CSV table of C-alpha atoms and ligand atoms in Angstrom, one decimal:
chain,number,residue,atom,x,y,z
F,11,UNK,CA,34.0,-2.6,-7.4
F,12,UNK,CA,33.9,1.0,-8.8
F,13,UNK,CA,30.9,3.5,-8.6
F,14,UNK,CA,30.8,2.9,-12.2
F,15,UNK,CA,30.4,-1.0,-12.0
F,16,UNK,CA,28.1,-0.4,-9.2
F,17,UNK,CA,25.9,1.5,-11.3
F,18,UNK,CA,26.3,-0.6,-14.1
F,19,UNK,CA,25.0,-3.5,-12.3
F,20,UNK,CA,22.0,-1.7,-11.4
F,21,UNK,CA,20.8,-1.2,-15.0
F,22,UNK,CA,21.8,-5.0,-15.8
F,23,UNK,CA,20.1,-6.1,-12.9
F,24,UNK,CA,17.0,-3.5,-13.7
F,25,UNK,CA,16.8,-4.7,-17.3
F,26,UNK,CA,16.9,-8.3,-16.5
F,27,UNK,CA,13.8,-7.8,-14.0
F,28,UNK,CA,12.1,-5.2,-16.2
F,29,UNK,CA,8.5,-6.3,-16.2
F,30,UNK,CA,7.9,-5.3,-20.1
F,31,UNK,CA,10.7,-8.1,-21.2
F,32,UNK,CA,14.7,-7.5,-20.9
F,33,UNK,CA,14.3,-8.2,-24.9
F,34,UNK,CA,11.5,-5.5,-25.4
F,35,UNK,CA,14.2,-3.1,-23.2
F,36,UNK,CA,17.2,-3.6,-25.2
F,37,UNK,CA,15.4,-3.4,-28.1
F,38,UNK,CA,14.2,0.5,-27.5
F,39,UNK,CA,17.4,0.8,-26.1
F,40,UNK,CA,19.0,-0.3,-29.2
F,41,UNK,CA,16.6,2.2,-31.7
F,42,UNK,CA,17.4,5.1,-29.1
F,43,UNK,CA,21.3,4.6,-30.1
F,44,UNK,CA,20.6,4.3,-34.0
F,45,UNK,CA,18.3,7.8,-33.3
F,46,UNK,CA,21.6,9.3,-31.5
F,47,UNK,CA,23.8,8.3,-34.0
F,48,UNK,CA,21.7,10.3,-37.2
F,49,UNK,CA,22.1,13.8,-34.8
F,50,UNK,CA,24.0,16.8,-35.6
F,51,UNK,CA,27.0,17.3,-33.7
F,52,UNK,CA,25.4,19.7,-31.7
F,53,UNK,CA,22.5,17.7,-30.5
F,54,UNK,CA,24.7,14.8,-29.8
F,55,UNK,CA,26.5,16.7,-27.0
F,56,UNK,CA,23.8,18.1,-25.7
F,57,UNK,CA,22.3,14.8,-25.2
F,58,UNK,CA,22.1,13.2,-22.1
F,59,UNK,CA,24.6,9.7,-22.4
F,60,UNK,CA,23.4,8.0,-19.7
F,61,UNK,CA,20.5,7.2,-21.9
F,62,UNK,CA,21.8,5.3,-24.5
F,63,UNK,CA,22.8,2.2,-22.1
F,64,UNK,CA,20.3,3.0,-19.0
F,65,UNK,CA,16.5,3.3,-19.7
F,66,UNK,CA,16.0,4.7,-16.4
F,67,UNK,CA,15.9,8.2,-16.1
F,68,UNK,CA,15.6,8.3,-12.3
F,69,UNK,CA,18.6,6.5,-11.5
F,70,UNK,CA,22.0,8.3,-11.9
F,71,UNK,CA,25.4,8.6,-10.5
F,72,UNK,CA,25.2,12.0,-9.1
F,73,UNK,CA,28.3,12.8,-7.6
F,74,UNK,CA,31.9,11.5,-7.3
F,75,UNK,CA,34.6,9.9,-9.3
F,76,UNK,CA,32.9,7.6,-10.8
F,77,UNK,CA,36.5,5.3,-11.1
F,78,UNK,CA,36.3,5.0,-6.9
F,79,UNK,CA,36.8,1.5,-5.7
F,80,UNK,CA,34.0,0.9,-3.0
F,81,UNK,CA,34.6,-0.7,0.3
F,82,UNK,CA,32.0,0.9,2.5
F,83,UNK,CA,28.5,1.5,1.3
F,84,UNK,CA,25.1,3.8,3.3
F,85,UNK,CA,22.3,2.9,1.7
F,86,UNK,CA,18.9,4.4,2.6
F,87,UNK,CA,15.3,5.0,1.0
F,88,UNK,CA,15.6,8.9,1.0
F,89,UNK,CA,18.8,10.3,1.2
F,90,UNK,CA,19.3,14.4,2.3
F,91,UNK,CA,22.0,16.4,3.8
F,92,UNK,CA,21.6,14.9,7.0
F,93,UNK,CA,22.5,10.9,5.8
F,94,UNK,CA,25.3,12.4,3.8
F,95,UNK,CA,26.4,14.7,6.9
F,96,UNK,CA,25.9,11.1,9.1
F,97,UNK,CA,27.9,9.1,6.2
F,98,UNK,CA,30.7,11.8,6.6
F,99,UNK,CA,30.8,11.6,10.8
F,100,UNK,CA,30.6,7.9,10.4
F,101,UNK,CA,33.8,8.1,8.7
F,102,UNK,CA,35.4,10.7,10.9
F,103,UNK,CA,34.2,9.8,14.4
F,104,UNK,CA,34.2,6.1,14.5
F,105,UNK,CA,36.7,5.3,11.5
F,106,UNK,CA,33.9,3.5,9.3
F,107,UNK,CA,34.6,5.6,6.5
F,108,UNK,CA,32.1,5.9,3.7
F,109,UNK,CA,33.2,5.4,-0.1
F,110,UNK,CA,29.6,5.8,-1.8
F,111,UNK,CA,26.0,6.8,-0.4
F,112,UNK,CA,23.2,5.2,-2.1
F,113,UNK,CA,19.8,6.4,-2.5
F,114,UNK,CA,16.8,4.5,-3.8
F,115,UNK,CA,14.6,7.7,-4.6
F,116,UNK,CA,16.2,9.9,-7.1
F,117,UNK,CA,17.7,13.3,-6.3
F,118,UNK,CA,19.4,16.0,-8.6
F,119,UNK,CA,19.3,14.8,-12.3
F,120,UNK,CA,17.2,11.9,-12.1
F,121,UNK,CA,14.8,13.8,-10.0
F,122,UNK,CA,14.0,16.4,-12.5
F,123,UNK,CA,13.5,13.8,-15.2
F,124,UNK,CA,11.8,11.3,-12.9
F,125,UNK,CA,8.6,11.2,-15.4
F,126,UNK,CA,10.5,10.2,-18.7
F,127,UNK,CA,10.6,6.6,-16.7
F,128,UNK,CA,6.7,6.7,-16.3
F,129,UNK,CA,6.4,5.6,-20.1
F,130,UNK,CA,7.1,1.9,-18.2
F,131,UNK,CA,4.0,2.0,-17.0
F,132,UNK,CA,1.9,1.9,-20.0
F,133,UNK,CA,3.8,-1.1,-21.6
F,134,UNK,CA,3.2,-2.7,-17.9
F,135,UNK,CA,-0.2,-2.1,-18.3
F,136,UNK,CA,-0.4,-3.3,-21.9
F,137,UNK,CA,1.2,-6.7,-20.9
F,138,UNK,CA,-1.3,-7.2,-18.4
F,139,UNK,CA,-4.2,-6.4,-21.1
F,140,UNK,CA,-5.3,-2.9,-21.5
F,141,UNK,CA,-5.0,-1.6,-24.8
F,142,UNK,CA,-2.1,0.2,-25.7
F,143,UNK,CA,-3.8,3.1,-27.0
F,144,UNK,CA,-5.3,3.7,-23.6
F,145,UNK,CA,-2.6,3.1,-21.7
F,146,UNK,CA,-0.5,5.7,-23.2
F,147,UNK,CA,-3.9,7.9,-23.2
F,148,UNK,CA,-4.3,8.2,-19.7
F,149,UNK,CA,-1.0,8.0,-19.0
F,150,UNK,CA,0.1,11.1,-21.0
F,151,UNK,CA,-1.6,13.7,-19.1
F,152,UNK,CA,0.0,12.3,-15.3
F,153,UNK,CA,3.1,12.3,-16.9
F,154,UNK,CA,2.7,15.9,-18.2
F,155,UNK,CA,1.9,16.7,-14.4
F,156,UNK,CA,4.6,14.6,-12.4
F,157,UNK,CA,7.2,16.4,-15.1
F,158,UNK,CA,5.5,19.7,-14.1
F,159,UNK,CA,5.5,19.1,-10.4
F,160,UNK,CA,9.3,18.0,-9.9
F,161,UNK,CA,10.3,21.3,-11.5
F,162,UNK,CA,9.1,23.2,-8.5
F,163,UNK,CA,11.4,21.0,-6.4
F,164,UNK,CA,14.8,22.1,-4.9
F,165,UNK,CA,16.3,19.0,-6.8
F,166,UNK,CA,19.8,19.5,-6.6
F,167,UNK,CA,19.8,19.9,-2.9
F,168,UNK,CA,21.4,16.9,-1.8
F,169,UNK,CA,23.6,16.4,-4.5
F,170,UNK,CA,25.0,20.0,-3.6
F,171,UNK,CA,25.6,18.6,0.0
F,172,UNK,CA,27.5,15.9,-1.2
F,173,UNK,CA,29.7,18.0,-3.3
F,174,UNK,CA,30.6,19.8,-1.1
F,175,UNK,CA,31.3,16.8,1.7
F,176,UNK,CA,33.0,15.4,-1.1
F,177,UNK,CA,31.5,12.2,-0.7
F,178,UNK,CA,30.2,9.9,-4.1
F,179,UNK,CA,26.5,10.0,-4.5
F,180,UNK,CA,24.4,7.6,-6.4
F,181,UNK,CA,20.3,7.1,-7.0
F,182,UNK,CA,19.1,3.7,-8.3
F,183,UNK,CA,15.3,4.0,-8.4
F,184,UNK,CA,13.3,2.1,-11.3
F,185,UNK,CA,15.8,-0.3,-11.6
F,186,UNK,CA,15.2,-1.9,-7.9
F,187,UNK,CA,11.4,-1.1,-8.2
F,188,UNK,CA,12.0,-3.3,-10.9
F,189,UNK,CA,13.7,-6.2,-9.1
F,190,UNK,CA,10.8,-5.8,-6.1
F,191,UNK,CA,8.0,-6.4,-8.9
F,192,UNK,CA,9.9,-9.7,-10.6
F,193,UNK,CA,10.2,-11.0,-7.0
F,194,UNK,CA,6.7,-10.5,-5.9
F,195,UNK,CA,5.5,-11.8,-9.6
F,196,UNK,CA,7.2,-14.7,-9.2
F,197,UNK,CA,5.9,-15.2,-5.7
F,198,UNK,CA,2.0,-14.5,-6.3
F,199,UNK,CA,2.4,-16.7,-9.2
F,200,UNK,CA,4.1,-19.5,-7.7
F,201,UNK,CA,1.9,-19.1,-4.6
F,202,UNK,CA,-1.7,-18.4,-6.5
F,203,UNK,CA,-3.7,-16.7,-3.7
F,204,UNK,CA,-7.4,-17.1,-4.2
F,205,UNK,CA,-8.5,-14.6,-2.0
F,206,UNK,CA,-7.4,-11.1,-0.7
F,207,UNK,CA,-6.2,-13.2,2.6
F,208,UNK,CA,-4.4,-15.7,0.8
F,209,UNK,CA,-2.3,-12.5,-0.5
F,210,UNK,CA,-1.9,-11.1,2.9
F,211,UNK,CA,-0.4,-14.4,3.8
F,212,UNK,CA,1.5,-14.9,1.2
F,213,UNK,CA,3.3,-11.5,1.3
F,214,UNK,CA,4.2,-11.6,5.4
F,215,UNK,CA,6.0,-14.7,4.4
F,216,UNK,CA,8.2,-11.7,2.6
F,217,UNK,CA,10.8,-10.9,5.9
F,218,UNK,CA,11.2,-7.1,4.9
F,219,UNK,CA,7.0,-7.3,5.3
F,220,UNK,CA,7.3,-9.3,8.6
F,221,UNK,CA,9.9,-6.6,10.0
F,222,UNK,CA,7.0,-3.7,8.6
F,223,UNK,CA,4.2,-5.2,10.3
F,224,UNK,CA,6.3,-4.9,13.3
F,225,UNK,CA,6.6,-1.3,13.1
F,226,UNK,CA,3.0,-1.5,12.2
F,227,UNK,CA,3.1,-0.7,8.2
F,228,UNK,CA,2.8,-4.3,7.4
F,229,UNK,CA,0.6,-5.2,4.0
F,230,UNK,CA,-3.0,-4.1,4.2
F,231,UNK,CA,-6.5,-5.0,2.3
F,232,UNK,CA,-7.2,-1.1,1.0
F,233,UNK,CA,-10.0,-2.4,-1.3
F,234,UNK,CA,-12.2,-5.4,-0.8
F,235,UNK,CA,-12.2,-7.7,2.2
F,236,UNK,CA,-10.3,-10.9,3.2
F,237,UNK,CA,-12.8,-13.2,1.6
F,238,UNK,CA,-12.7,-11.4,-1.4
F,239,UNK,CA,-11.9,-13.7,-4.5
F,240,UNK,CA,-8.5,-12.1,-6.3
F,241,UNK,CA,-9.5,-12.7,-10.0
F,242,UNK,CA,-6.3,-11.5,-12.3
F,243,UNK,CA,-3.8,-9.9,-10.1
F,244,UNK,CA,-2.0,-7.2,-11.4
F,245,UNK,CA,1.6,-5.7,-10.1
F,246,UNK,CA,0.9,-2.1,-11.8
F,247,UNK,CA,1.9,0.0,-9.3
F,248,UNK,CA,5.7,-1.3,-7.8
F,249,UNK,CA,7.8,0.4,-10.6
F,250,UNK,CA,7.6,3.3,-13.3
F,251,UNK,CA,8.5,6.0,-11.4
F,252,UNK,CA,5.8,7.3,-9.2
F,253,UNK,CA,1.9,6.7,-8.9
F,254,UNK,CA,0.0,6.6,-12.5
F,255,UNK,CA,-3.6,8.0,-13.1
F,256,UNK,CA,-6.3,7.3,-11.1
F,257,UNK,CA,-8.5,7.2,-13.9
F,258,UNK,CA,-6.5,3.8,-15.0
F,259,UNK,CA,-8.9,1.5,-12.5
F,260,UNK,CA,-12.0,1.5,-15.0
F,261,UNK,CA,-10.0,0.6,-18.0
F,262,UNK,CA,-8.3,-1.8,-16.0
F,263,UNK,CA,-11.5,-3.6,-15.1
F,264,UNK,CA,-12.4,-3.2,-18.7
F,265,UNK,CA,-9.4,-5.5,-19.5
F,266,UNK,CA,-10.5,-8.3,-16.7
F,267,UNK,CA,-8.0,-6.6,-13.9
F,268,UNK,CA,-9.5,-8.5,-10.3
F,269,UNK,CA,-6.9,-6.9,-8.3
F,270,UNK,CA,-4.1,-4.9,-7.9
F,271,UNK,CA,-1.2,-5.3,-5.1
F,272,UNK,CA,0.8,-1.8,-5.1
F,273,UNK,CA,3.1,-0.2,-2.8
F,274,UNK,CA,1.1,3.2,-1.6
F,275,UNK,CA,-1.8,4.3,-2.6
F,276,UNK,CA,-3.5,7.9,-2.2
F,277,UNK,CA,-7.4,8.0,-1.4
F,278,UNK,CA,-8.6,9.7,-4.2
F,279,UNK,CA,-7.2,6.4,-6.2
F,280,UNK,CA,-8.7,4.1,-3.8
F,281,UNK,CA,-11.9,6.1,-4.4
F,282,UNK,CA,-11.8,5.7,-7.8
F,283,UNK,CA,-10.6,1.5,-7.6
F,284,UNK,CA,-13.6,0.5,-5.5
F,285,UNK,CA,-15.8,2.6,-8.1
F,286,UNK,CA,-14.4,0.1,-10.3
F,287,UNK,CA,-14.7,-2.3,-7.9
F,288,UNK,CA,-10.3,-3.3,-8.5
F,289,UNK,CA,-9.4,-5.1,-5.0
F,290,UNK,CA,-6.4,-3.2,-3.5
F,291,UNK,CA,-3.8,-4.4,-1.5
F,292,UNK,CA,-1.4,-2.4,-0.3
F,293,UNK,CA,2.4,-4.2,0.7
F,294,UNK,CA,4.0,-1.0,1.8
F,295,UNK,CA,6.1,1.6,0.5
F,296,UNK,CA,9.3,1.6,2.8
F,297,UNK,CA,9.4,-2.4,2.8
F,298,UNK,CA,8.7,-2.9,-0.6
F,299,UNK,CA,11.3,0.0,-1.6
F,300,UNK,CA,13.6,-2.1,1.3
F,301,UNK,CA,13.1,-5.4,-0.8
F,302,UNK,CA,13.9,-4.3,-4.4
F,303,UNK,CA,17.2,-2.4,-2.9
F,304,UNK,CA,18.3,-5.7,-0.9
F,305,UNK,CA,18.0,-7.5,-4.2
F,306,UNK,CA,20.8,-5.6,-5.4
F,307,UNK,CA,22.5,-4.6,-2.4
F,308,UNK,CA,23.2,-8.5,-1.8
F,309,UNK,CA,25.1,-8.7,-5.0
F,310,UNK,CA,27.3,-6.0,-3.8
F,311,UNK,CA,28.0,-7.9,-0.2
F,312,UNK,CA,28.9,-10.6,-1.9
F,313,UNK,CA,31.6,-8.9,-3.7
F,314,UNK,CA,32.9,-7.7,-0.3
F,315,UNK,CA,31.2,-4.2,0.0
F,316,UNK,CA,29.9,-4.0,3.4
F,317,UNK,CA,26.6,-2.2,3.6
F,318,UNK,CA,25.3,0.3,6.1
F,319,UNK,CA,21.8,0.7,5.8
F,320,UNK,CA,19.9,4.0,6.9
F,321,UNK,CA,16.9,6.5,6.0
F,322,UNK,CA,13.8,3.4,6.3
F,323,UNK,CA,15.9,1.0,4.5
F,324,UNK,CA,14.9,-2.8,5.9
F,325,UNK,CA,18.2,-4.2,5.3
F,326,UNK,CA,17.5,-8.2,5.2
F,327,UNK,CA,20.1,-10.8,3.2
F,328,UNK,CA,19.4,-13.4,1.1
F,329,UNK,CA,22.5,-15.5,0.8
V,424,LIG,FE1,9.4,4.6,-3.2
C-alpha cells in the first residue's frame, strides 16, 4: 500500500464508524463539494483539498511522497522528534527501516485546525437527544477556545523533524476515535450493563483495558458508585476532537443522559457532571486511543505492513 491508500483507508474506515451516520457524512461531504465547485478561481486554490473527501480536519498526511509503497510502519499515540529520530535509528542501526510514522494525535496542519472536527460533537449529541439548538450553543464557544488555544502551539514542530529526517509522516485522529466509539457502542449495547459495575466489567473484557489496568490506568467509576443504575448511556466524549463544554452535563440530563463513558476527563467537568448528577466512567485515554488505532492498524497487517508500535500505543490484534 501507498501513504496515499493508507490514508485513504482511514477516512473510509472513519466514515463507515462515524457515530452521526456514514450517510449523514457523505451527505455534508457531498454539499461541501457542490459549495467548492460555485468559488472563484482564487478561492478554489486557496482551499484546503483534503476537505472535499476527508471530513476530518485533524487527520492529514503531513510529510512524504505521498505515492511511497509501505512495508514498515511506527505507530504511536504522540509522535515528536524523538519517535521520528527512533524511527530513523531503527532503520539505520538494526536494518528495520521505517517507510511511514503514524501518529494518532494530530501534529502540523491538522493540529492547527483540530477544532473544525469539534462540530462532530454536536450532531453526536443530537443523536443521543439534546436539542440541536443547544448542542451547537454550547458547543460554539469551546470551539472558539480549543481554535484559540492550538494557535499558541509550536504545531509544525514535528512535521519539521520529519522533513528534515526525510521520513513520511502521517496523523489519523477523528477517524480511529471514531472506530474506538462504534466498537465500544456495539459492545455496551450488545452487553447492556445495568449498573456502573456491569460497565467496568464489561470494558476489562476489552484486552487493550486489561493491558491498562496492568499499568494501573485501567477503566474507572469517576462519577457515581458501582451499584449505581446506568440509565441511558452515552458515548459523547471518545471522538470530535478534544474535550466539549463542561456546561453540556445539565442539558444532557435534561435530555434523559444516565451516564456517560469517556476517555479522560478534567475535574472541573467531573464537578460539573455530578452537579448534574451524569454517572462518569472513565475507560482511559492511552487504551482507548490504542483501540481505535488497532482497528485500523489490523487492516494494514493484513495487507502485509508490519507494524512497530511506540509513544503509549497498546498494540493488540484482532485477526
Ligand atoms: Fe487522545
Amino acid at each position: 500500500m501507498t501513504v496515499e491508500q493508507i490514508y485513504g483507508l482511514a477516512i473510509k474506515m472513519g466514515i463507515g464508524a462515524d457515530l452521526r451516520g456514514q450517510k449523514t457524512v457523505l451527505s455534508q461531504l457531498k454539499k461541501l463539494n457542490e459549495r467548492f465547485k460555485k468559488l472563484s478561481p482564487e478561492k478554489k486554490e486557496k482551499f484546503d483539498k483534503d476537505r472535499l473527501f476527508n471530513p476530518y480536519s485533524d487527520s492529514r498526511v503531513l510529510s512524504g511522497n505521498p505515492d511511497k509503497e509501505v512495508k514498515r510502519v511506527m505507530a504511536g499515540i504522540d509522535i515528536d522528534t524523538s519517535e521520528l529520530l527512533m524511527a530513523r535509528y531503527l532503520g539505520d542501526q538494526y536494518d528495520k527501516k521505517i517507510d511511514l510514522v503514524i501518529s494518532h494525535h494530530p501534529s502540523g496542519v491538522a493540529l492547527a485546525d483540530l477544532s473544525a472536527v469539534m462540530h462532530l460533537q454536536a450532531d453526536v449529541l443530537n443523536r443521543y437527544g439534546v436539542p440541536i439548538n443547544i448542542a451547537e450553543g454550547v458547543m460554539k464557544p469551546r470551539i472558539s477556545e480549543v481554535a484559540r488555544g492550538v494557535l499558541a502551539i509550536n504545531h509544525n514542530k514535528a512535521v519539521d523533524a520529519a522533513k528534515l529526517l526525510g521520513m513520511s509522516f502521517i496523523c489519523i485522529h477523528t477517524c480511529c476515535d471514531n472506530l474506538a466509539a462504534g466498537f465500544l457502542d456495539k459492545k455496551i449495547k450488545k452487553d447492556n450493563p445495568q449498573t456502573l459495575a456491569e460497565i467496568l466489567k464489561s470494558l476489562k473484557e476489552i484486552p487493550e483495558y486489561r493491558e491498562a489496568g496492568k499499568q494501573k490506568s485501567g477503566p474507572k467509576i469517576f462519577v457515581g458508585n458501582a451499584g449505581s443504575r446506568v440509565g441511558k448511556i452515552v458515548l459523547s466524549e471518545i471522538t470530535g476532537g478534544t474535550s466539549g463544554s463542561k456546561e453540556i452535563y445539565e442539558k444532557m440530563a435534561n435530555a434523559g443522559v444516565g451516564t456517560v463513558i469517556g476517555m479522560h476527563m478534567k475535574d472541573e467537568y467531573r464537578a460539573e457532571a455530578e452537579k448534574a448528577h451524569v454517572n462518569v466512567v472513565i475507560a482511559g485515554h492511552m487504551s482507548t486511543d490504542s483501540l481505535g488505532m488497532n482497528l485500523f492498524l489490523d487492516e494494514l497487517e493484513k495487507k502485509g505492513i508490519e507494524i512497530i508500535p511506540c509513544s503509549g500505543l497498546i498494540r493488540m490484534k484482532r485477526f
